[in-house]
PDB file of C-alpha atoms in Angstrom:
ATOM      1  CA  MET A 783      73.232 150.543  47.421  1.00  0.00           C
ATOM      2  CA  THR A 784      72.646 154.418  47.652  1.00  0.00           C
ATOM      3  CA  ARG A 785      74.782 156.363  44.741  1.00  0.00           C
ATOM      4  CA  HIS A 786      74.988 159.807  47.096  1.00  0.00           C
ATOM      5  CA  ILE A 787      77.304 161.910  44.007  1.00  0.00           C
ATOM      6  CA  VAL A 788      76.790 160.677  40.004  1.00  0.00           C
ATOM      7  CA  LEU A 789      78.770 162.264  37.961  1.00  0.00           C
ATOM      8  CA  GLY A 790      78.554 161.671  33.943  1.00  0.00           C
ATOM      9  CA  ASN A 791      78.802 162.483  30.675  1.00  0.00           C
ATOM     10  CA  GLY A 792      76.921 159.945  28.235  1.00  0.00           C
ATOM     11  CA  SER A 793      80.242 157.261  27.893  1.00  0.00           C
ATOM     12  CA  LEU A 794      81.609 157.960  31.469  1.00  0.00           C
ATOM     13  CA  LEU A 795      79.686 156.688  35.055  1.00  0.00           C
ATOM     14  CA  VAL A 796      81.352 156.890  38.466  1.00  0.00           C
ATOM     15  CA  ASN A 797      79.191 157.177  41.276  1.00  0.00           C
ATOM     16  CA  ILE A 798      79.872 157.602  44.947  1.00  0.00           C
ATOM     17  CA  ASP A 799      78.982 156.001  48.013  1.00  0.00           C
ATOM     18  CA  GLN A 800      78.595 158.156  50.914  1.00  0.00           C
ATOM     19  CA  TRP A 801      81.680 156.554  52.688  1.00  0.00           C
ATOM     20  CA  LEU A 802      83.378 159.391  50.069  1.00  0.00           C
ATOM     21  CA  GLN A 803      84.155 155.841  47.674  1.00  0.00           C
ATOM     22  CA  VAL A 804      83.789 155.921  44.637  1.00  0.00           C
ATOM     23  CA  ARG A 805      81.832 152.216  44.188  1.00  0.00           C
ATOM     24  CA  ASP A 806      80.987 152.259  39.997  1.00  0.00           C
ATOM     25  CA  PHE A 807      82.760 152.996  37.265  1.00  0.00           C
ATOM     26  CA  TYR A 808      81.439 152.937  33.836  1.00  0.00           C
ATOM     27  CA  TYR A 809      83.295 152.934  31.383  1.00  0.00           C
ATOM     28  CA  PRO A 810      83.020 153.418  27.552  1.00  0.00           C
ATOM     29  CA  HIS A 811      79.128 152.478  27.267  1.00  0.00           C
ATOM     30  CA  VAL A 812      77.093 153.569  30.690  1.00  0.00           C
ATOM     31  CA  GLY A 813      74.880 150.534  32.102  1.00  0.00           C
ATOM     32  CA  GLU A 814      76.920 147.575  30.935  1.00  0.00           C
ATOM     33  CA  GLU A 815      80.537 147.376  32.494  1.00  0.00           C
ATOM     34  CA  ASN A 816      81.036 148.160  35.957  1.00  0.00           C
ATOM     35  CA  HIS A 817      84.778 148.443  35.766  1.00  0.00           C
ATOM     36  CA  LEU A 818      85.175 147.958  39.780  1.00  0.00           C
ATOM     37  CA  LEU A 819      83.211 144.295  40.341  1.00  0.00           C
ATOM     38  CA  GLY A 820      81.411 145.736  43.437  1.00  0.00           C
ATOM     39  CA  HIS A 821      85.193 146.816  44.727  1.00  0.00           C
ATOM     40  CA  ALA A 822      84.976 150.191  46.675  1.00  0.00           C
ATOM     41  CA  HIS A 823      87.656 152.645  46.163  1.00  0.00           C
ATOM     42  CA  LYS A 824      88.001 154.352  48.817  1.00  0.00           C
ATOM     43  CA  ILE A 825      90.643 157.360  50.907  1.00  0.00           C
ATOM     44  CA  GLY A 826      92.770 156.610  53.812  1.00  0.00           C
ATOM     45  CA  VAL A 827      95.159 159.214  55.002  1.00  0.00           C
ATOM     46  CA  PHE A 828      98.692 158.698  56.656  1.00  0.00           C
ATOM     47  CA  VAL A 829      98.864 161.551  59.044  1.00  0.00           C
ATOM     48  CA  ASP A 830     101.882 161.325  61.967  1.00  0.00           C
ATOM     49  CA  ASN A 831     102.172 157.646  61.776  1.00  0.00           C
ATOM     50  CA  LYS A 832      98.706 156.465  61.722  1.00  0.00           C
ATOM     51  CA  MET A 833      96.528 155.267  58.277  1.00  0.00           C
ATOM     52  CA  SER A 834      93.187 156.407  58.202  1.00  0.00           C
ATOM     53  CA  TRP A 835      90.128 155.699  55.646  1.00  0.00           C
ATOM     54  CA  ILE A 836      87.584 157.810  55.465  1.00  0.00           C
ATOM     55  CA  ASN A 837      85.637 154.706  55.407  1.00  0.00           C
ATOM     56  CA  GLU A 838      85.943 154.923  59.464  1.00  0.00           C
ATOM     57  CA  SER A 839      83.691 155.981  62.744  1.00  0.00           C
ATOM     58  CA  GLU A 840      85.081 158.593  63.675  1.00  0.00           C
ATOM     59  CA  TRP A 841      85.467 160.904  60.913  1.00  0.00           C
ATOM     60  CA  LYS A 842      82.506 163.172  59.292  1.00  0.00           C
ATOM     61  CA  ARG A 843      81.584 163.398  55.632  1.00  0.00           C
ATOM     62  CA  ASP A 844      79.690 166.531  54.417  1.00  0.00           C
ATOM     63  CA  ILE A 845      78.099 165.212  50.853  1.00  0.00           C
ATOM     64  CA  ALA A 846      77.083 167.350  48.845  1.00  0.00           C
ATOM     65  CA  TYR A 847      77.552 169.387  45.273  1.00  0.00           C
ATOM     66  CA  ARG A 848      78.216 172.134  44.887  1.00  0.00           C
ATOM     67  CA  LYS A 849      75.368 175.241  43.459  1.00  0.00           C
ATOM     68  CA  HIS A 850      74.622 174.665  40.694  1.00  0.00           C
ATOM     69  CA  THR A 851      77.071 172.143  39.480  1.00  0.00           C
ATOM     70  CA  LEU A 852      76.896 168.263  38.509  1.00  0.00           C
ATOM     71  CA  VAL A 853      80.070 168.366  40.871  1.00  0.00           C
ATOM     72  CA  SER A 854      80.826 167.343  43.961  1.00  0.00           C
ATOM     73  CA  ASP A 855      81.549 169.481  47.200  1.00  0.00           C
ATOM     74  CA  CYS A 856      82.047 166.748  50.087  1.00  0.00           C
ATOM     75  CA  MET A 857      84.237 166.993  53.196  1.00  0.00           C
ATOM     76  CA  ALA A 858      85.950 164.333  55.755  1.00  0.00           C
ATOM     77  CA  VAL A 859      86.693 164.826  59.377  1.00  0.00           C
ATOM     78  CA  ASN A 860      89.040 163.787  61.173  1.00  0.00           C
ATOM     79  CA  GLU A 861      89.322 165.314  65.057  1.00  0.00           C
ATOM     80  CA  GLN A 862      90.926 162.683  66.920  1.00  0.00           C
ATOM     81  CA  LEU A 863      94.127 163.912  64.163  1.00  0.00           C
ATOM     82  CA  LYS A 864      93.117 167.633  63.085  1.00  0.00           C
ATOM     83  CA  ILE A 865      92.886 166.572  59.868  1.00  0.00           C
ATOM     84  CA  GLU A 866      90.126 168.300  57.406  1.00  0.00           C
ATOM     85  CA  LEU A 867      89.763 166.847  53.453  1.00  0.00           C
ATOM     86  CA  LYS A 868      87.857 168.972  50.833  1.00  0.00           C
ATOM     87  CA  ILE A 869      87.047 167.168  47.432  1.00  0.00           C
ATOM     88  CA  ASN A 870      85.890 167.657  45.210  1.00  0.00           C
ATOM     89  CA  ASP A 871      85.119 165.276  41.880  1.00  0.00           C
ATOM     90  CA  CYS A 872      82.957 166.178  38.788  1.00  0.00           C
ATOM     91  CA  VAL A 873      83.879 164.468  34.700  1.00  0.00           C
ATOM     92  CA  GLY A 874      84.334 166.609  32.006  1.00  0.00           C
ATOM     93  CA  CYS A 875      80.648 167.104  29.759  1.00  0.00           C
ATOM     94  CA  SER A 876      82.924 166.144  26.116  1.00  0.00           C
ATOM     95  CA  GLU A 877      85.997 164.647  27.441  1.00  0.00           C
ATOM     96  CA  ASN A 878      86.468 161.568  29.927  1.00  0.00           C
ATOM     97  CA  PHE A 879      88.988 163.576  32.488  1.00  0.00           C
TER      98      PHE A 879
END
């Protein structure tokens, strides 16, 4: 499966897929142990007594990096719920945060 966002610093690697789910989390040795074991970490919102996961079909997602950076610049929009999420992710260059 393709990873659309790749964030890392040599000892921490986080991969995010097309549905804005964290799919891989490697630490402290990139490539040795994926702590997610093939499971996805999803983002959900609860609005007006309705639960919605942003990997569902009613969400429109835009996935990118901020220009000239390794910081994600993603957006998820659900017109039915009238909500828009702006998501920026990064991994510190010298620290694992």
